[in-house]
XYZ file of C-alpha atoms in Angstrom:
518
model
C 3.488 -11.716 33.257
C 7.101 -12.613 33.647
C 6.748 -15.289 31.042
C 6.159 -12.930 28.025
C 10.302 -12.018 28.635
C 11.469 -15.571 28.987
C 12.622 -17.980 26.020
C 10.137 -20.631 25.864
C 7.799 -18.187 25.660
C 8.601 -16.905 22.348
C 9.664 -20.544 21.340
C 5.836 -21.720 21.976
C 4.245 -18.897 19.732
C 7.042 -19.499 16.972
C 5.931 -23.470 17.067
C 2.385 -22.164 17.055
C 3.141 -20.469 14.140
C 5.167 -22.843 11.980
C 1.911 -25.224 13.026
C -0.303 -22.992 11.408
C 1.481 -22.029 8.693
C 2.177 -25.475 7.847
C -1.121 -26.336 8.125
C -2.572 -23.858 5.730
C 0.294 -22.108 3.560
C -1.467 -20.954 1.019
C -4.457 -18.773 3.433
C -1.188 -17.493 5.460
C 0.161 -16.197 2.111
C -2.746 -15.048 1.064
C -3.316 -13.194 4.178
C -0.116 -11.777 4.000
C -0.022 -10.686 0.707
C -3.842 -8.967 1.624
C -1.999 -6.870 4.567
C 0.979 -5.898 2.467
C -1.401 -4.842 -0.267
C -3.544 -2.843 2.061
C -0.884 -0.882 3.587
C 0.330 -0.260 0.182
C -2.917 1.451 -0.380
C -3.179 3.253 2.577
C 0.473 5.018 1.878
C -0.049 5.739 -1.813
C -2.479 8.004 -3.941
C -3.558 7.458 -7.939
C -3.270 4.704 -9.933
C -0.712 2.643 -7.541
C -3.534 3.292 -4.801
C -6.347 1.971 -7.268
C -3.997 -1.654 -7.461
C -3.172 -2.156 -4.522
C -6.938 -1.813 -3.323
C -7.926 -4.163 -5.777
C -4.751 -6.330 -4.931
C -6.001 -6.889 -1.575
C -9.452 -7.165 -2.069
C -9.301 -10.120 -4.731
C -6.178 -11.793 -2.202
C -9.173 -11.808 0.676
C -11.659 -13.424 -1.895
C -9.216 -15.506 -2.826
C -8.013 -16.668 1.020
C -11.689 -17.717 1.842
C -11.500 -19.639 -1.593
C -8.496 -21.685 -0.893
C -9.699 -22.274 3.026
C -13.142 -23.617 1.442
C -11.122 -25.825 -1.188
C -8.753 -27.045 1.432
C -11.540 -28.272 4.027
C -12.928 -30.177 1.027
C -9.368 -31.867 0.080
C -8.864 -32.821 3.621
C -12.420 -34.918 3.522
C -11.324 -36.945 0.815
C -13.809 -35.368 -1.743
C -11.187 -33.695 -3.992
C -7.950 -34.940 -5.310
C -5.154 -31.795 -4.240
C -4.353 -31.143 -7.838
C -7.717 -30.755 -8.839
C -8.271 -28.813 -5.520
C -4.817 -26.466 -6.969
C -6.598 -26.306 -10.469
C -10.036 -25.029 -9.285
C -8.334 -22.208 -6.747
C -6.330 -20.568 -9.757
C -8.971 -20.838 -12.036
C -11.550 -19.055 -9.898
C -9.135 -16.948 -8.138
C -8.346 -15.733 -11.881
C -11.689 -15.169 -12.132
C -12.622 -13.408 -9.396
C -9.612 -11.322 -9.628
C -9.940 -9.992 -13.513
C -13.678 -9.424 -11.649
C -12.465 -7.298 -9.206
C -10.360 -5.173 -11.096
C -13.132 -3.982 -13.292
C -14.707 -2.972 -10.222
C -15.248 0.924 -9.235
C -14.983 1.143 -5.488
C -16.462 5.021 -5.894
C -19.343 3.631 -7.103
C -21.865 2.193 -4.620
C -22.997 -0.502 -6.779
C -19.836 -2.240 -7.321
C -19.186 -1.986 -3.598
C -22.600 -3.847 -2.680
C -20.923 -6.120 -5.657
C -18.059 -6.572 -3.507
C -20.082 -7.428 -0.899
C -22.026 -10.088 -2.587
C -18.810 -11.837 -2.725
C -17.702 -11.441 0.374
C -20.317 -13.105 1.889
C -20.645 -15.730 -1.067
C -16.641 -16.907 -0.397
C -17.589 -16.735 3.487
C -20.426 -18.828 2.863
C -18.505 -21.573 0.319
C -16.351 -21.647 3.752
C -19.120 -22.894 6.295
C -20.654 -25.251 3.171
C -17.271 -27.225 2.858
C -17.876 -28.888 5.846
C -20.638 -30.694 4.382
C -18.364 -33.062 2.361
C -17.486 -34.256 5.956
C -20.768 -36.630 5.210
C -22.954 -36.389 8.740
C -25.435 -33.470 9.300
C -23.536 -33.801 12.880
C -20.180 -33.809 11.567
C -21.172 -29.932 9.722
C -22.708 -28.540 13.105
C -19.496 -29.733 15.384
C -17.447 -28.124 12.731
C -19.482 -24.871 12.335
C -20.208 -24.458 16.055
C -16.126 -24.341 16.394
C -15.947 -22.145 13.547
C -18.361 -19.821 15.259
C -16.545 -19.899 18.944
C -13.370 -19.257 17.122
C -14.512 -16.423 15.234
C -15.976 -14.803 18.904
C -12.276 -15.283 19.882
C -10.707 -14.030 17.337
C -12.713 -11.097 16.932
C -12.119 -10.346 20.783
C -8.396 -11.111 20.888
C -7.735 -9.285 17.183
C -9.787 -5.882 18.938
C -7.553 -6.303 22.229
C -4.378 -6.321 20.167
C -5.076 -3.348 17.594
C -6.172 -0.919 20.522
C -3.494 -2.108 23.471
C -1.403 -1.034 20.625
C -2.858 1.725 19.229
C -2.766 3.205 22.727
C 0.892 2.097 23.043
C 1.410 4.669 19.858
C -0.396 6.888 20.544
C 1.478 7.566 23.768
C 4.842 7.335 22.560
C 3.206 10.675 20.426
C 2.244 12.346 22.871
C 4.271 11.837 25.999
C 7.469 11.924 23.320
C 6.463 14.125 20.674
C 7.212 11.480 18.406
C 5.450 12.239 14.985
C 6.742 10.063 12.397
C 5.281 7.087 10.515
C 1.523 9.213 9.888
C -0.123 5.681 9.162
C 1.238 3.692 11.575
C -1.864 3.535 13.643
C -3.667 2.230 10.039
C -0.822 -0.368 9.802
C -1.801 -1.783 13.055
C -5.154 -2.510 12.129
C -4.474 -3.755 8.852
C -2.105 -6.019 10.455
C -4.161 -6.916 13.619
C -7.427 -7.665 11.108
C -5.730 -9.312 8.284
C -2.682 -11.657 9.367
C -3.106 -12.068 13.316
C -6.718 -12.646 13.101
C -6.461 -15.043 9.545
C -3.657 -16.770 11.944
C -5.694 -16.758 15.289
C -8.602 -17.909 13.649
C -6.913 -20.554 11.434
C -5.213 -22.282 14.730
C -8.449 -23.017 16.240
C -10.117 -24.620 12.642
C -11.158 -28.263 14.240
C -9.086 -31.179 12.408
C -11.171 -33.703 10.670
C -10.397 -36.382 13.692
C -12.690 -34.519 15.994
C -15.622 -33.881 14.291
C -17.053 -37.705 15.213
C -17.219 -36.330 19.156
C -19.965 -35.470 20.734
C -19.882 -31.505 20.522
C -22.021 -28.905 23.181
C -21.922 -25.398 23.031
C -20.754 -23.621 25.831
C -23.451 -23.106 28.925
C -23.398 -19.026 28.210
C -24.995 -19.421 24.455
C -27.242 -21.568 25.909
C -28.317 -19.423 28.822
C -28.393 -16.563 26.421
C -30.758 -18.041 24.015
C -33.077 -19.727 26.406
C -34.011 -16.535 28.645
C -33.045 -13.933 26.107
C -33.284 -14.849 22.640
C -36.046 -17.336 22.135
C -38.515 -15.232 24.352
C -37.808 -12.118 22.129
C -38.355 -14.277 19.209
C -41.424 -15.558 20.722
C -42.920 -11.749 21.706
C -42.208 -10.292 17.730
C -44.204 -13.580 16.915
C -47.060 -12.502 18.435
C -46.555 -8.700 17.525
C -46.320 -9.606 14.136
C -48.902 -11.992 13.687
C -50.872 -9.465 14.858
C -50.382 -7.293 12.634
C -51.112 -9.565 10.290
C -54.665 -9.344 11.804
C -54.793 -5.714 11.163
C -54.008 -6.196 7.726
C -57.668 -7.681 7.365
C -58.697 -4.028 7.173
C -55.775 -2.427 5.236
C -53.032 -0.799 5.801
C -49.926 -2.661 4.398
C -46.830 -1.059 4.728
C -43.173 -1.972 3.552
C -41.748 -1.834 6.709
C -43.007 -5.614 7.630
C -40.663 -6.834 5.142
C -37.724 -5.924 7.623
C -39.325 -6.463 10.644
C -40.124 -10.542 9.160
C -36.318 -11.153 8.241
C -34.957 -9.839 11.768
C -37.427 -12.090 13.342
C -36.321 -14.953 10.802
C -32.516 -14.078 11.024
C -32.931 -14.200 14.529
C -34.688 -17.299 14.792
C -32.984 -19.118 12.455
C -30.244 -18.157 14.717
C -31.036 -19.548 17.711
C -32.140 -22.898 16.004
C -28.707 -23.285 14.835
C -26.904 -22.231 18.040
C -28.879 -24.817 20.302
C -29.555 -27.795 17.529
C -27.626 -29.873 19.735
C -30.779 -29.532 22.088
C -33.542 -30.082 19.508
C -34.885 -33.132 21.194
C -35.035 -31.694 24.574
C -38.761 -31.304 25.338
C -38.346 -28.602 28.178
C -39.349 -25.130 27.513
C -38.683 -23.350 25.218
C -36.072 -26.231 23.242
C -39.383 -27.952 21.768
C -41.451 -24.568 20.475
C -38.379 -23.236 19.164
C -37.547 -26.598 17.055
C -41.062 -27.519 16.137
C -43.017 -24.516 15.574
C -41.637 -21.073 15.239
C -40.465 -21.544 11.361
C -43.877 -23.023 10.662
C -45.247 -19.869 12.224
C -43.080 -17.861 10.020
C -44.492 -19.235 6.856
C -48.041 -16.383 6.787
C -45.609 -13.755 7.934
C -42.837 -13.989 4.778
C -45.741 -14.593 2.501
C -46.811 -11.189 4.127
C -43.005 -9.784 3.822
C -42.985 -11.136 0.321
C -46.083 -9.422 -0.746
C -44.970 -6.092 0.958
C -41.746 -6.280 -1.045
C -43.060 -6.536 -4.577
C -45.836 -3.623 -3.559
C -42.331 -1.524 -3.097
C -40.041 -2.626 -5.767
C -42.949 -1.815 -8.063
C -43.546 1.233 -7.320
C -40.425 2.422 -6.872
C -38.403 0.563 -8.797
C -34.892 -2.174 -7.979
C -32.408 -0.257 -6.482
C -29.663 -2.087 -4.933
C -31.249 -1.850 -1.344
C -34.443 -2.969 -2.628
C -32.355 -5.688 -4.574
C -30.650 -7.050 -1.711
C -33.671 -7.063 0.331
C -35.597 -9.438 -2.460
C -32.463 -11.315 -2.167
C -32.376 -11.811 1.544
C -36.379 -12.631 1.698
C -35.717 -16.037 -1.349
C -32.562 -17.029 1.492
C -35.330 -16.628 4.054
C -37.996 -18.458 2.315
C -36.167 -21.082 0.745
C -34.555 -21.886 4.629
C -38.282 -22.048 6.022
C -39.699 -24.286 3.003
C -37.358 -26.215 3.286
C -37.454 -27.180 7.055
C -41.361 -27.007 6.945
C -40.991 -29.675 4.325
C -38.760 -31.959 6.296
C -40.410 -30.674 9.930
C -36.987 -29.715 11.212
C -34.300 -27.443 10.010
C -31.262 -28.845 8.774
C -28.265 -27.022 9.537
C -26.755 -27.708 6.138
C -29.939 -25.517 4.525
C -28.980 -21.558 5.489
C -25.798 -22.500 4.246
C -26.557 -23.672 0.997
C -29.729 -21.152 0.602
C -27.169 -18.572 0.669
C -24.561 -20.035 -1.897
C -27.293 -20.735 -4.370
C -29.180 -17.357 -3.977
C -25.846 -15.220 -3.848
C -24.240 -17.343 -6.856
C -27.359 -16.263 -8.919
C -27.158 -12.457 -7.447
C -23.638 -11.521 -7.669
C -22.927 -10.986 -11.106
C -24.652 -12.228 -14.536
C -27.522 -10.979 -16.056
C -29.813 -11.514 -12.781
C -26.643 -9.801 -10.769
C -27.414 -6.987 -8.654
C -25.972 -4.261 -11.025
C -27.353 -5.487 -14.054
C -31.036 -5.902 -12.457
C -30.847 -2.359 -10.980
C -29.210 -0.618 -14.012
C -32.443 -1.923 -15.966
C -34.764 -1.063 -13.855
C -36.414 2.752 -13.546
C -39.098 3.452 -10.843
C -42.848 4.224 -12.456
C -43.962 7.535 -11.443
C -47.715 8.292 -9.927
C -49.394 7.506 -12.950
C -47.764 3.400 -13.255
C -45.777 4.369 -16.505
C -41.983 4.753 -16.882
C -40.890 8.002 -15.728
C -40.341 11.015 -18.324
C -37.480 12.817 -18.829
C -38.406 16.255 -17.301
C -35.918 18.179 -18.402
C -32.408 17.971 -21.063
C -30.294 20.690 -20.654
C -28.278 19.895 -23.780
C -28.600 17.762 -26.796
C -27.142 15.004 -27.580
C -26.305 11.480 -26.776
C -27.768 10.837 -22.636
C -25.903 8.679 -20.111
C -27.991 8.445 -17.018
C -26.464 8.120 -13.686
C -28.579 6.239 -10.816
C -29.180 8.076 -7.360
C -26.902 4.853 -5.872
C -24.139 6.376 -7.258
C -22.620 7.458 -3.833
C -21.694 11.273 -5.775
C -24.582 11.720 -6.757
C -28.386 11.422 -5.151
C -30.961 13.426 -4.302
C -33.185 13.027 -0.763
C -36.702 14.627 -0.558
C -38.597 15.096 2.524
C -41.619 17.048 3.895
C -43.790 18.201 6.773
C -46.771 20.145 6.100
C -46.277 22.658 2.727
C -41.992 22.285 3.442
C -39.918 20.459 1.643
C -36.037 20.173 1.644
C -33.619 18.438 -0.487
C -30.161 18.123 0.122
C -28.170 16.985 -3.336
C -23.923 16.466 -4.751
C -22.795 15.665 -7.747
C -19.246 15.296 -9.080
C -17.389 15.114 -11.966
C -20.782 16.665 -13.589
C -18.445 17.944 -16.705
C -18.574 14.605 -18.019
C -22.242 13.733 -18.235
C -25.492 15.398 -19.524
C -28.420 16.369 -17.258
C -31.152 14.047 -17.273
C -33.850 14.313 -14.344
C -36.274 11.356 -13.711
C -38.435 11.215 -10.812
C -40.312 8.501 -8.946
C -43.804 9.284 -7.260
C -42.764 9.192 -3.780
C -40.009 11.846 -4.852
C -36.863 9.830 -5.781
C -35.190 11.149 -8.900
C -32.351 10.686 -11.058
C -29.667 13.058 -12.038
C -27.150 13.525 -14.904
C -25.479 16.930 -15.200
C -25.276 18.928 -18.471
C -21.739 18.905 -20.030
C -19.889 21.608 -20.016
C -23.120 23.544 -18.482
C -24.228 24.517 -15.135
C -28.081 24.468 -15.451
C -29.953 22.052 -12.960
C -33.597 21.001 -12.650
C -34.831 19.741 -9.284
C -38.634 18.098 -8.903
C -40.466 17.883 -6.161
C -43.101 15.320 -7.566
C -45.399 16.268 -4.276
C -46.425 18.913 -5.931
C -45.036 18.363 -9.801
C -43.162 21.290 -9.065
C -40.071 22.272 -11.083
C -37.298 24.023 -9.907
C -34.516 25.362 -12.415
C -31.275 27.482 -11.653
C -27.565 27.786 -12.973
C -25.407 26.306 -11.137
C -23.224 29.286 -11.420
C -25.538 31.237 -9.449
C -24.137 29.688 -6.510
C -20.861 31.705 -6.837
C -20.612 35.585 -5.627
C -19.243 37.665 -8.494
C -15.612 37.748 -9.456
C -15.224 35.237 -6.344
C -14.842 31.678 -5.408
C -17.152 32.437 -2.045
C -20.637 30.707 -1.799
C -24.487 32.633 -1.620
C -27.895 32.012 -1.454
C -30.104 31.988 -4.379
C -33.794 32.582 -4.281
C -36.383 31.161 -6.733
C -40.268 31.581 -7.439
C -42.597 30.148 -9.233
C -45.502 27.741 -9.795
C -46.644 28.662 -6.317
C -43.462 27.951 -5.043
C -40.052 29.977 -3.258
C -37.530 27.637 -3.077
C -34.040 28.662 -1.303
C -31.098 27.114 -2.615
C -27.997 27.662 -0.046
C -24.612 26.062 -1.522
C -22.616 24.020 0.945
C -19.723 23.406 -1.881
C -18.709 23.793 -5.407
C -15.926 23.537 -7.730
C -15.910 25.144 -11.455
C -13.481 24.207 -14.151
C -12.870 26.268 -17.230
C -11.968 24.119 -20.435
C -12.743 25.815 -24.050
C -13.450 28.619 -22.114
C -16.346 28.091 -20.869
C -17.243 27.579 -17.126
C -18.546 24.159 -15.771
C -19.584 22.450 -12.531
C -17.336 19.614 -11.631
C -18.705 19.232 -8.186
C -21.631 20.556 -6.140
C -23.688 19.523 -3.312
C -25.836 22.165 -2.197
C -29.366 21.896 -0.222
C -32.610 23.673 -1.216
C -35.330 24.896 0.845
C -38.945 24.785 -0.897
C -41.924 26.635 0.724
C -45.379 27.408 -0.521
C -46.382 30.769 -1.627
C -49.859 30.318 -0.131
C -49.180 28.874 3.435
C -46.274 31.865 3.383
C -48.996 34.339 2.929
């Protein structure tokens, strides 16, 4: 403990340091320039908020770019200038990309995250130009132990410190610097774990050993991981049994790419033992992806059952997306009776590069695409409070979205909307009770369906206010066999041209029927 006040302690971390940094000095920039943009963000509001978010998004994308490009230059593939060339060109890219993003908007996060992953996974690919299928796993396996390190050390660091502030508050009463907790994170998560993580990359000189995972991974997978693999085999396969006599449900989709994910997983964490013939090296390697194959046919099936009848959201999206990784990994290694570590990687680069963006991107796919209702057909406009020109929003939109459930002749629905002013009401619904809202400008009137029943429920908006006052009450409706109670939670009018309109509300709505009131 002494050491941490002596000299050549603080020499040795500055030399680690300088090592790094010299190493890779354009990720350490990066990095940096991420943090500084972050806490920027974090101590602003407006516009200089809205840059410096997107500042420090697009300098993360573009870290895990350079890191990818820089593995390959140090294999001899790529020249450096070219290497130089191809960063700023895609980094200009991606960065004119992110700025036209909308982080409000749920979409363009799951965008976001598209390319998050898609950088990550251009990262763990690079290694391939190494040459040897050996060569990648060494490489990746140290990779993997460093991230578990850095993770641990990075989480260590941000709370020993967080405590360490947060008891100079209280024992001191010291109450300046509101963020500072925030800065510690942002610094912890984006410079000391880039840094941490950075000084344990393995240089190209000793990826020709012979490289063995640690005895714990090993222990772990062998009497945890493979048998649980090896028990949702059975439990699966047997329900594909059941399936024989009906009964198909969506939820198999998720249940197959756990069990995939998972075994996929454990393939890659033990390949080093692939030969081994002992229990349970030899089912793992040999058979479980073959056994795999009826089950994401099953998943598949499952999948397109849902998507068509409720239409591509950006969940169901992603989930289509994850099931063509998952079957393109399992081909593939059925094909060549062995999975290749190389595959997952590549499977995800190919399948995320088509996904991200581009017409077959996850926002354009799921802006085109409107759930049938009961009867197969598009879904009709139910009601338009106004005339005029209609911009429909999607219930991903994180302000806005409607949730429908029910037990017995109950329903509820819990709904929010903001900036309403600017958009006209449109009202679609799916069969299983989905819908889709757009609020009437410069009007308050709102239509709610409850496609259980085809019910229709319509109120004003200003309703929800108490005369003369900004408080909250319930409003009661009947009709079509129906009392529906609609109890505001929050809402916010704005006069312009004097008249009164909603520019946020989120209220929820009780629904009973007449007849099981009675």
């Amino acid at each position: 403990m002494a050491s941490i006040l002596t000299t050549k302690f603080w020499w040795d971390i500055l030399q680690s340091l300088r090592a790094v940094t010299g190493q890779f000095p354009r990720e350490v920039a990066l990095a940096f320039a991420a943090m500084v943009s972050i806490m920027v963000q974090v101590e602003n509001t407006g516009e200089v908020e809205r840059i410096a978010l997107h500042l420090g998004l697009a300098f993360i994308l573009a870290m895990n770019l350079s890191l990818a490009l820089t593995i390959v230059v140090r294999s001899g593939k790529l020249g450096s200038v070219i290497g130089w060339v191809i960063w700023l060109a895609v980094t200009s890219a991606l960065t004119w990309f992110v700025f036209a993003l909308d982080f409000d908007k749920t979409i363009d996060v799951v965008q976001y995250a598209y390319l998050i992953v898609l950088v990550h996974m251009l990262v763990v690919s690079s290694w391939i130009s190494f040459g040897s299928v050996e060569r990648f796993w060494s490489a990746v396996i140290a990779m993997f132990h460093r991230i578990l390190f850095a993770v641990l050390f990075t989480s260590v660091l941000q709370l020993g410190l967080t405590l360490v502030v947060s008891s100079v508050r209280l024992l001191f009463g010291f109450e300046g610097i509101s963020h500072l907790e925030a800065h510690i994170a942002i610094f912890a998560f984006f410079l000391f774990n880039t840094l941490f993580f950075l000084s344990g990359l393995p240089p190209p000189g000793d990826l020709d050993r012979k490289h063995s995972i640690d005895p714990m991974p090993l222990i772990f997978v062998r009497f945890v991981l493979a048998p649980l693999v090896f028990l949702f085999l059975v439990i699966l396969w047997a329900y594909g049994a059941k399936l024989v006599f009906g009964g198909l449900t969506e939820e198999i989709t998720a249940y197959v790419l756990v069990l995939t994910g998972f075994a996929i997983f454990a393939i890659l964490l033990t390949w080093s033992e692939r030969d081994v013939q002992g229990f349970p090296w030899r089912i793992l390697h040999r058979y479980t992806l073959t056994a795999l194959v009826p089950l994401l046919g099953v998943a598949t099936w499952a999948w397109i059952v849902r998507l068509q009848s409720k239409g591509i959201d950006d969940t169901g999206f992603t989930v289509a997306a994850l099931l063509a990784v998952a079957v393109l990994i399992v081909a593939t290694s059925v094909l060549k009776r062995r999975l290749d570590p190389r595959v997952p990687a590549i499977a995800f680069v190919i399948v995320l590069c088509i996904t991200t963006a581009g017409p077959f991107g996850v926002s354009a796919v799921s802006e085109r695409s409107i759930g049938p209702d009961s009867s197969g057909s598009k879904p009709e406009v139910l009601k338009k409070a106004v005339k005029g020109e209609i911009d429909s929003v999607r219930t991903s939109s994180p302000a806005r979205f409607l949730i429908t459930y029910g037990t017995g002749d109950t329903w509820s629905a819990s709904f929010a909307l903001s900036d309403v002013d600017d958009d006209d009401v449109v009202i679609t619904t799916s069969a299983d009770g989905a819908a889709t809202i757009s609020f009437p400008r410069l009007s308050t009137l709102v239509t709610l369906v409850y496609s259980v029943r085809r019910d229709t429920i319509v109120f004003d908006a200003k309703d929800l206010l108490a005369d003369n006052s900004d408080s909250l009450r319930v409003i009661e409706r009947s009709g079509n066999g129906v009392r529906t109670i609609i109890m505001a939670t929050d809402a916010t009018l704005v006069r312009r041209n004097g008249q009164w309109a909603i520019s946020r509300l989120a209220a929820t709505t009780f629904t009973t029927s007449l007849k099981s009131s009675k």
